Amino acid sequence: MRQVVLLAKDGLFAQMRELLCASEWQILQMVEYEISKSLAADRDIHVGLIDLSDASPAEIDRIEALTSRSHGMEWIALVTPVMLSNSALCHLLKNRFHDFHTLPVDPDRLLASLGHAHGKARLTVPSDLPAEVQGKLGMIGTSPVMRTLYAMIDKTRSVDAPVLIDGESGTGKELVAHALHQVSTRAHAPFIAVNCAALPANLIQSELFGHEKGAFTGAQQRKLGRLEAASGGTIFLDEIGDLPLDLQVNLLRVLQNRSIERLGSNQEIQLDVRVIAASNVDLELAVAQGRFREDLYYRLNVIRLHTPPLREREGDVELLARHYFKKLTEPATATARGFNQQALRVMSNYNWPGNVRELINRVRRAVIMSENTLLTPEDLGLEKRVADAGNITLDQARAHAELQAIRCALRRNQNNMSAAARQLGISRATLYRVLERSATLSHESLLDHAA
C-alpha cells in the first residue's frame, strides 16, 4: 500500500483521511520532528501532503526547511485562494512543491496529483552514492587510472619511506598525501601541509625549522617550525620545486640525519617525521638545469606517485560534478537540483586545464549565480565548449600518440628520463624536445575539441 505523510489540522485531516483511505493510501500523521527522523529510515515514504491554508511566516520557514531535508520525496500543498497573494508562500510552492491545490479540493484531481508525485519520487536516483562506488581513501573517482593510484597507495601501508608526488596543478596532490598518511602507521599523529611556493622567502626557514627568541628582529619568543610540529607524523611539502637551494641543503640534512636546528640555536633536535613532497614541475628537468639539488631529488624520490589530470580520468567528471554540487549546495536556498544532460555531456568532453580545482570553481559559480532548476553549460561557463572529437589535424593526432608513448615509457621506467629515452630509441635531449612539442600540440587539439 502506498504511504502519504499528512500534515493538516483536525477538520481537514479527517476529510483527507476519508478520501485517501478510500483510494488505498496509507496515511501517516506526524509532527515535523517525527517526519525528519522517520523519512531517512523508511524508504517507502515518497509523497507528503501539507495544509498551508493559514501558514504564518515562521511556519513557511519551517516547511521550507522540512521539504529541503526530505530528499527523494515529492510534496503537495493545500492552500486557500487568498494565500496565493503571499509572495513568500508562492516562492515556496514554486521551488519546493510538486503541486498545490486550493481548498476545497477537487478529489479526482488531488488523487491524480498524488499518484503522479508518488511515481516521480520513485524515479529519483539517490544522490548519495555509497563511498565504495564513488571512490576510495577520501577521493572521488573510479576510472582505471584512479584505481591504479588507490592500489599504489595501499601498497605503502607498511612503508615509512619518503614519497614524491607529481602531477599537474589542481589534480589533488594534497589529497593523495593525506591518504598516504591515513593508511600509514603514523595516522594517529599530526599531518602538516606546507605550500613552499606560498611562503615568503625570508620566512621559509623560520616556518620550516622554527626559531629561538631573539634569533632575528621581531622574534619575541621561541617558535616551533612545521617540521618539529609534525614530529611523529607526516609533513607534506607541496611545490617542493620552489624551495630555495640553500634550504634544500637543510632539508637534505633532515632526511639524512633526522634532526634539525632552530634558527638562532646550535642545539640539534632529533625528529621522527615522514616527508611527502609534491611538485607540478618536472624535478628531473629542474635538476638538469641546476634549480634543484640532485641528492635531494633522489632522497625524496624513493616512492613515486602520479596524480592523473582530469582529462585522463574517464567517467570521473560526472561523479566529481555531482559530489561537489551536493557539497556546495544549501538545500534551503538553492534553486538548482542538478545538471541537465547537455551540461553533463559538455563537462565530460571538456579538457579541464585547471583539473579538479577548475571543476569545483565552475560548479560553485553556477550554484551561486544560476536561477535554473537544472544547471546548463552556460551556467558553468562552458557554452562554447562543444565536443567534436573528429576535427583534429594529422599533426595533432601524431603528437597525441607520441605523448601517450612517452608517458607509458616513463611509467615503465619509474619516471627515469634517461631510461625512457633509451627504451624509445632516442636521446634524452630529443625526448625532452619531443615531449614539449607533443604536449603542446596535443593540448591544443584537446582545447579545439572543447571550443
XYZ file of C-alpha atoms in Angstrom:
451
model
C 0.000 0.000 0.000
C 1.272 3.485 -0.903
C 2.039 5.763 2.008
C 1.474 9.506 2.275
C 2.558 11.843 5.049
C -0.302 14.149 6.001
C 0.194 17.378 7.981
C -3.206 19.050 8.452
C -5.480 20.470 11.122
C -8.031 18.160 12.702
C -11.029 19.014 10.493
C -9.104 18.892 7.230
C -7.159 15.834 8.401
C -10.395 13.885 8.899
C -11.638 14.935 5.460
C -8.375 13.958 3.728
C -8.193 10.675 5.650
C -11.606 9.622 4.408
C -10.726 10.486 0.806
C -7.297 8.867 0.805
C -8.186 5.702 2.699
C -10.982 5.053 0.209
C -8.318 5.157 -2.517
C -5.987 2.725 -0.700
C -3.483 5.258 0.576
C -1.945 4.602 3.988
C -1.855 7.864 5.935
C 0.993 8.773 8.278
C 0.173 11.632 10.630
C 3.355 13.049 12.160
C 4.696 16.184 13.698
C 7.606 17.764 11.816
C 10.314 16.360 14.127
C 8.958 12.838 13.764
C 8.944 13.226 9.988
C 12.575 14.331 9.915
C 13.540 11.250 11.956
C 11.464 8.725 10.040
C 11.994 9.812 6.440
C 15.581 8.587 6.302
C 14.653 5.267 7.883
C 11.548 4.478 5.810
C 12.279 4.188 2.093
C 8.599 3.545 1.294
C 7.568 7.139 2.014
C 7.597 9.020 -1.265
C 4.942 11.736 -1.026
C 3.683 14.257 1.516
C 0.559 16.413 1.738
C 0.716 19.643 3.815
C -2.022 22.069 4.793
C -0.738 25.645 4.281
C -4.148 27.294 4.328
C -3.221 29.767 7.083
C 0.547 29.335 7.414
C 2.408 32.110 9.233
C 5.818 33.393 8.026
C 7.531 31.266 10.706
C 5.618 28.171 9.585
C 6.575 28.829 5.963
C 10.247 28.882 7.013
C 9.845 25.599 8.897
C 8.103 23.924 5.969
C 10.834 25.127 3.604
C 13.484 23.565 5.854
C 11.475 20.347 6.151
C 10.978 19.906 2.400
C 14.660 20.664 1.831
C 15.726 17.892 4.243
C 13.424 15.201 2.876
C 15.351 14.171 -0.245
C 13.616 11.697 -2.526
C 10.108 12.885 -1.568
C 7.603 14.956 -3.514
C 5.329 17.366 -1.652
C 1.839 18.670 -2.432
C 0.351 21.714 -0.695
C -3.226 22.576 0.245
C -3.860 26.337 0.232
C -6.704 28.838 0.171
C -7.016 31.183 -2.837
C -6.255 34.209 -0.659
C -2.912 32.686 0.400
C -1.691 32.858 -3.201
C -1.178 36.610 -2.736
C 1.600 35.798 -0.217
C 4.882 36.150 -2.147
C 6.858 34.007 0.307
C 4.332 31.190 0.001
C 4.335 31.435 -3.807
C 8.126 31.190 -3.837
C 7.926 28.113 -1.596
C 5.287 26.446 -3.792
C 7.293 27.081 -6.959
C 10.615 25.797 -5.657
C 9.771 23.052 -3.152
C 6.435 21.517 -4.154
C 5.417 19.121 -6.899
C 1.912 20.624 -6.991
C -0.635 22.635 -4.949
C -4.432 22.528 -4.622
C -6.776 25.252 -3.478
C -9.440 24.446 -0.917
C -11.978 22.991 -1.229
C -10.101 20.350 -3.191
C -11.202 18.520 -6.314
C -10.920 14.885 -5.106
C -10.190 13.370 -8.529
C -7.535 15.953 -9.329
C -5.873 15.578 -5.911
C -5.726 11.778 -6.181
C -4.242 12.029 -9.687
C -1.698 14.568 -8.440
C -0.689 12.310 -5.541
C -0.262 9.380 -7.917
C 1.951 11.410 -10.254
C 4.055 12.686 -7.336
C 4.482 9.154 -5.955
C 5.581 7.841 -9.347
C 8.000 10.714 -9.882
C 9.585 10.264 -6.441
C 10.142 6.558 -7.101
C 12.161 7.503 -10.188
C 14.598 9.568 -8.138
C 18.164 8.270 -8.290
C 19.803 8.646 -4.847
C 22.453 11.371 -4.935
C 24.336 9.824 -2.031
C 26.240 7.001 -3.676
C 27.962 4.531 -1.347
C 31.564 5.521 -0.640
C 32.905 2.399 -2.347
C 31.058 3.386 -5.550
C 32.348 6.977 -5.509
C 35.999 6.193 -4.901
C 38.392 5.314 -2.125
C 40.668 6.797 0.540
C 38.659 10.021 0.716
C 38.982 10.618 -3.032
C 36.274 10.623 -5.704
C 36.840 8.592 -8.855
C 36.510 5.077 -10.234
C 38.445 5.427 -13.514
C 41.236 2.934 -14.283
C 43.958 5.498 -13.554
C 42.412 6.277 -10.161
C 42.070 2.597 -9.288
C 45.771 2.218 -10.101
C 46.549 5.142 -7.796
C 44.469 3.632 -4.959
C 46.330 0.334 -5.351
C 49.727 2.076 -5.175
C 48.707 3.977 -2.037
C 47.553 0.708 -0.461
C 50.992 -0.796 -1.096
C 52.599 1.883 1.100
C 50.698 0.866 4.267
C 53.694 -0.781 5.907
C 56.311 1.510 4.337
C 57.694 4.644 6.015
C 59.885 5.890 3.155
C 59.682 9.385 1.606
C 57.198 9.802 -1.239
C 57.350 12.151 -4.222
C 54.016 13.007 -5.856
C 53.975 14.562 -9.314
C 51.041 15.855 -11.303
C 49.516 18.963 -12.795
C 48.184 21.769 -10.642
C 44.700 21.060 -9.307
C 44.863 17.258 -9.532
C 44.634 16.647 -5.785
C 48.213 16.002 -4.691
C 47.422 17.030 -1.107
C 44.517 14.554 -1.012
C 46.938 11.815 -2.079
C 49.415 12.897 0.599
C 46.688 12.824 3.227
C 45.610 9.344 2.068
C 49.230 8.147 2.384
C 49.263 9.465 5.944
C 45.920 7.873 6.824
C 46.925 4.379 5.667
C 50.313 4.556 7.398
C 51.266 3.637 10.956
C 51.517 7.402 11.619
C 47.785 8.032 11.096
C 47.288 8.867 14.807
C 49.954 11.621 14.673
C 49.897 15.099 13.034
C 49.655 15.702 9.302
C 51.166 19.100 8.495
C 50.840 20.558 4.990
C 53.186 23.320 3.793
C 52.940 25.113 0.453
C 56.559 26.041 -0.253
C 55.519 28.402 -3.062
C 53.232 30.416 -0.770
C 55.790 31.142 1.969
C 57.804 34.390 1.704
C 61.486 33.666 1.005
C 62.615 35.494 4.153
C 60.292 33.450 6.385
C 60.571 29.995 4.887
C 63.460 28.839 7.099
C 61.731 30.036 10.265
C 58.441 28.424 9.200
C 60.042 25.049 8.469
C 62.723 24.834 11.153
C 61.458 27.229 13.824
C 63.446 29.895 15.680
C 64.632 30.888 19.145
C 63.695 34.097 20.913
C 65.860 36.930 19.576
C 67.048 34.978 16.521
C 66.107 37.964 14.353
C 64.291 41.281 14.657
C 60.721 40.603 15.691
C 61.413 37.110 17.112
C 59.926 37.819 20.542
C 59.519 34.195 21.581
C 60.535 30.684 20.614
C 58.562 29.197 17.739
C 58.342 25.556 16.709
C 58.752 25.009 12.984
C 56.409 22.930 10.822
C 58.886 20.031 10.752
C 59.037 19.876 14.537
C 55.247 20.226 14.813
C 54.881 17.173 12.564
C 57.178 15.024 14.715
C 55.793 11.506 14.973
C 53.589 12.135 11.925
C 53.872 13.355 8.358
C 54.889 16.634 6.759
C 53.672 17.349 3.248
C 55.839 19.784 1.293
C 53.821 20.968 -1.688
C 55.521 22.737 -4.610
C 58.893 21.487 -3.366
C 60.483 22.710 -6.609
C 60.074 26.312 -5.371
C 62.215 25.705 -2.275
C 65.402 27.868 -2.435
C 68.663 25.977 -2.936
C 70.065 26.913 0.485
C 67.009 25.475 2.206
C 67.211 22.378 0.035
C 70.535 21.681 1.791
C 68.854 21.947 5.190
C 66.023 19.662 4.127
C 68.539 17.122 2.831
C 70.147 17.137 6.287
C 66.737 16.405 7.839
C 66.302 13.370 5.590
C 69.862 12.150 6.210
C 70.255 12.813 9.934
C 66.606 13.056 11.057
C 67.423 16.193 13.016
C 67.028 19.974 12.792
C 68.419 23.109 14.397
C 66.107 26.006 15.119
C 67.159 29.362 13.721
C 69.328 31.086 16.317
C 70.283 27.830 18.073
C 73.138 25.339 17.868
C 71.205 22.604 19.624
C 70.347 19.598 17.489
C 66.765 18.328 17.825
C 66.027 14.745 16.825
C 62.957 14.278 14.645
C 60.787 11.333 13.759
C 58.881 12.580 10.728
C 57.929 11.209 7.337
C 58.406 13.571 4.410
C 55.990 13.569 1.472
C 56.777 16.079 -1.271
C 54.895 17.157 -4.368
C 55.601 19.196 -7.466
C 53.738 20.178 -10.607
C 57.033 20.840 -12.426
C 59.467 18.274 -13.793
C 62.013 17.941 -10.972
C 64.384 15.885 -13.106
C 64.492 18.751 -15.601
C 64.977 21.178 -12.698
C 67.951 19.055 -11.560
C 69.438 19.161 -15.066
C 69.037 22.947 -15.099
C 70.643 23.359 -11.671
C 67.448 24.590 -9.988
C 67.032 21.545 -7.739
C 69.652 19.511 -5.905
C 70.179 16.059 -7.379
C 70.974 14.472 -3.997
C 67.747 15.835 -2.501
C 65.764 14.653 -5.536
C 66.951 11.065 -5.052
C 66.336 11.255 -1.293
C 62.743 12.258 -1.933
C 62.130 10.014 -4.931
C 62.023 6.701 -3.060
C 58.351 6.071 -3.864
C 56.885 7.938 -6.848
C 53.156 8.530 -7.329
C 51.427 10.337 -10.173
C 48.105 12.189 -9.817
C 46.363 11.925 -13.205
C 44.873 15.016 -14.866
C 41.093 15.100 -15.052
C 41.104 14.698 -18.855
C 42.593 11.190 -18.383
C 40.046 10.116 -15.752
C 37.388 8.523 -17.918
C 33.953 8.629 -16.291
C 35.033 10.591 -13.201
C 33.861 14.059 -14.272
C 30.172 13.362 -13.642
C 30.928 11.723 -10.279
C 33.002 14.715 -9.197
C 30.490 17.255 -10.502
C 27.586 15.640 -8.636
C 29.658 15.259 -5.463
C 30.715 18.906 -5.355
C 27.262 20.125 -6.427
C 25.783 18.424 -3.376
C 28.608 19.673 -1.148
C 28.300 23.284 -2.327
C 24.501 23.489 -2.391
C 22.499 24.825 0.526
C 19.224 22.866 0.287
C 17.080 25.535 1.891
C 18.110 28.292 -0.527
C 19.321 26.584 -3.711
C 17.314 26.825 -6.917
C 19.190 24.174 -8.887
C 18.649 20.475 -8.279
C 21.413 19.144 -10.525
C 22.775 19.298 -14.085
C 20.938 18.934 -17.359
C 22.113 16.256 -19.799
C 23.806 18.742 -22.127
C 25.866 20.107 -19.225
C 26.987 16.581 -18.287
C 27.978 15.838 -21.909
C 29.889 19.096 -22.309
C 31.692 18.622 -18.964
C 32.692 15.082 -19.978
C 34.240 16.351 -23.227
C 35.900 19.485 -21.864
C 39.680 19.323 -21.438
C 39.769 20.756 -17.860
C 43.166 22.521 -17.993
C 42.661 23.517 -14.336
C 41.706 19.941 -13.407
C 39.524 19.224 -10.355
C 40.150 22.692 -8.916
C 38.643 24.253 -12.056
C 35.657 21.899 -11.914
C 34.953 22.861 -8.292
C 35.173 26.580 -9.111
C 32.833 26.276 -12.112
C 30.259 24.299 -10.124
C 30.480 26.779 -7.216
C 29.917 29.746 -9.524
C 26.979 28.025 -11.239
C 25.321 27.111 -7.927
C 25.579 30.729 -6.742
C 24.617 32.529 -9.949
C 22.163 30.248 -11.768
C 18.393 30.584 -11.482
C 17.752 27.375 -13.440
C 16.334 24.207 -11.927
C 18.993 22.209 -13.787
C 22.417 23.752 -14.399
C 23.273 24.300 -18.070
C 26.605 24.581 -19.940
C 26.086 28.363 -19.922
C 25.793 28.353 -16.115
C 29.144 26.553 -15.958
C 30.769 28.987 -18.394
C 31.203 26.167 -20.922
C 28.692 27.306 -23.523
C 31.296 27.326 -26.338
C 32.927 24.020 -25.388
C 31.101 21.632 -27.731
C 32.566 18.154 -28.104
C 33.801 17.424 -31.605
C 36.402 14.676 -31.487
C 36.641 14.437 -35.284
C 38.175 17.831 -36.041
C 41.869 17.221 -35.376
C 44.833 17.540 -37.700
C 47.232 14.722 -38.529
C 49.999 16.545 -36.636
C 47.794 16.781 -33.551
C 46.873 13.084 -33.728
C 50.542 12.131 -34.131
C 51.536 14.407 -31.239
C 48.902 12.838 -29.003
C 50.144 9.335 -29.881
C 53.766 10.362 -29.198
C 52.764 11.846 -25.854
C 50.970 8.647 -24.839
C 54.012 6.538 -25.836
C 56.329 8.762 -23.782
C 54.036 8.608 -20.754
C 53.921 4.806 -20.947
C 57.727 4.624 -21.219
C 58.140 6.945 -18.221
C 55.767 4.859 -16.118
C 57.577 1.633 -17.033
C 60.870 3.244 -16.020
C 59.669 4.937 -12.803
C 59.884 8.378 -14.491
C 63.581 7.989 -15.253
C 64.032 10.171 -18.347
C 67.316 8.568 -19.446
C 65.946 5.022 -19.229
C 62.735 6.028 -21.000
C 64.734 7.661 -23.819
C 66.828 4.507 -24.277
C 63.695 2.372 -24.424
C 62.185 4.690 -27.054
C 65.419 4.650 -29.084
C 66.092 8.385 -28.857
C 68.489 10.623 -26.971
C 67.486 12.296 -23.722
C 67.657 15.737 -25.369
C 65.380 14.528 -28.169
C 62.980 13.117 -25.610
C 62.659 16.498 -23.906
C 62.124 18.199 -27.264
C 59.517 15.677 -28.459
C 57.768 15.747 -25.082
C 57.455 19.536 -25.140
C 56.260 19.640 -28.777
C 53.830 16.734 -28.376
C 52.389 18.075 -25.142
C 51.788 21.485 -26.746
C 50.130 20.106 -29.898
C 48.098 17.503 -28.034
C 46.906 20.116 -25.539
C 45.899 22.427 -28.415
C 43.935 19.632 -30.087
C 42.054 18.879 -26.895
C 41.240 22.535 -26.434
C 39.994 22.660 -30.051
C 37.660 19.742 -29.329
C 36.169 21.656 -26.439
C 35.983 25.029 -28.218
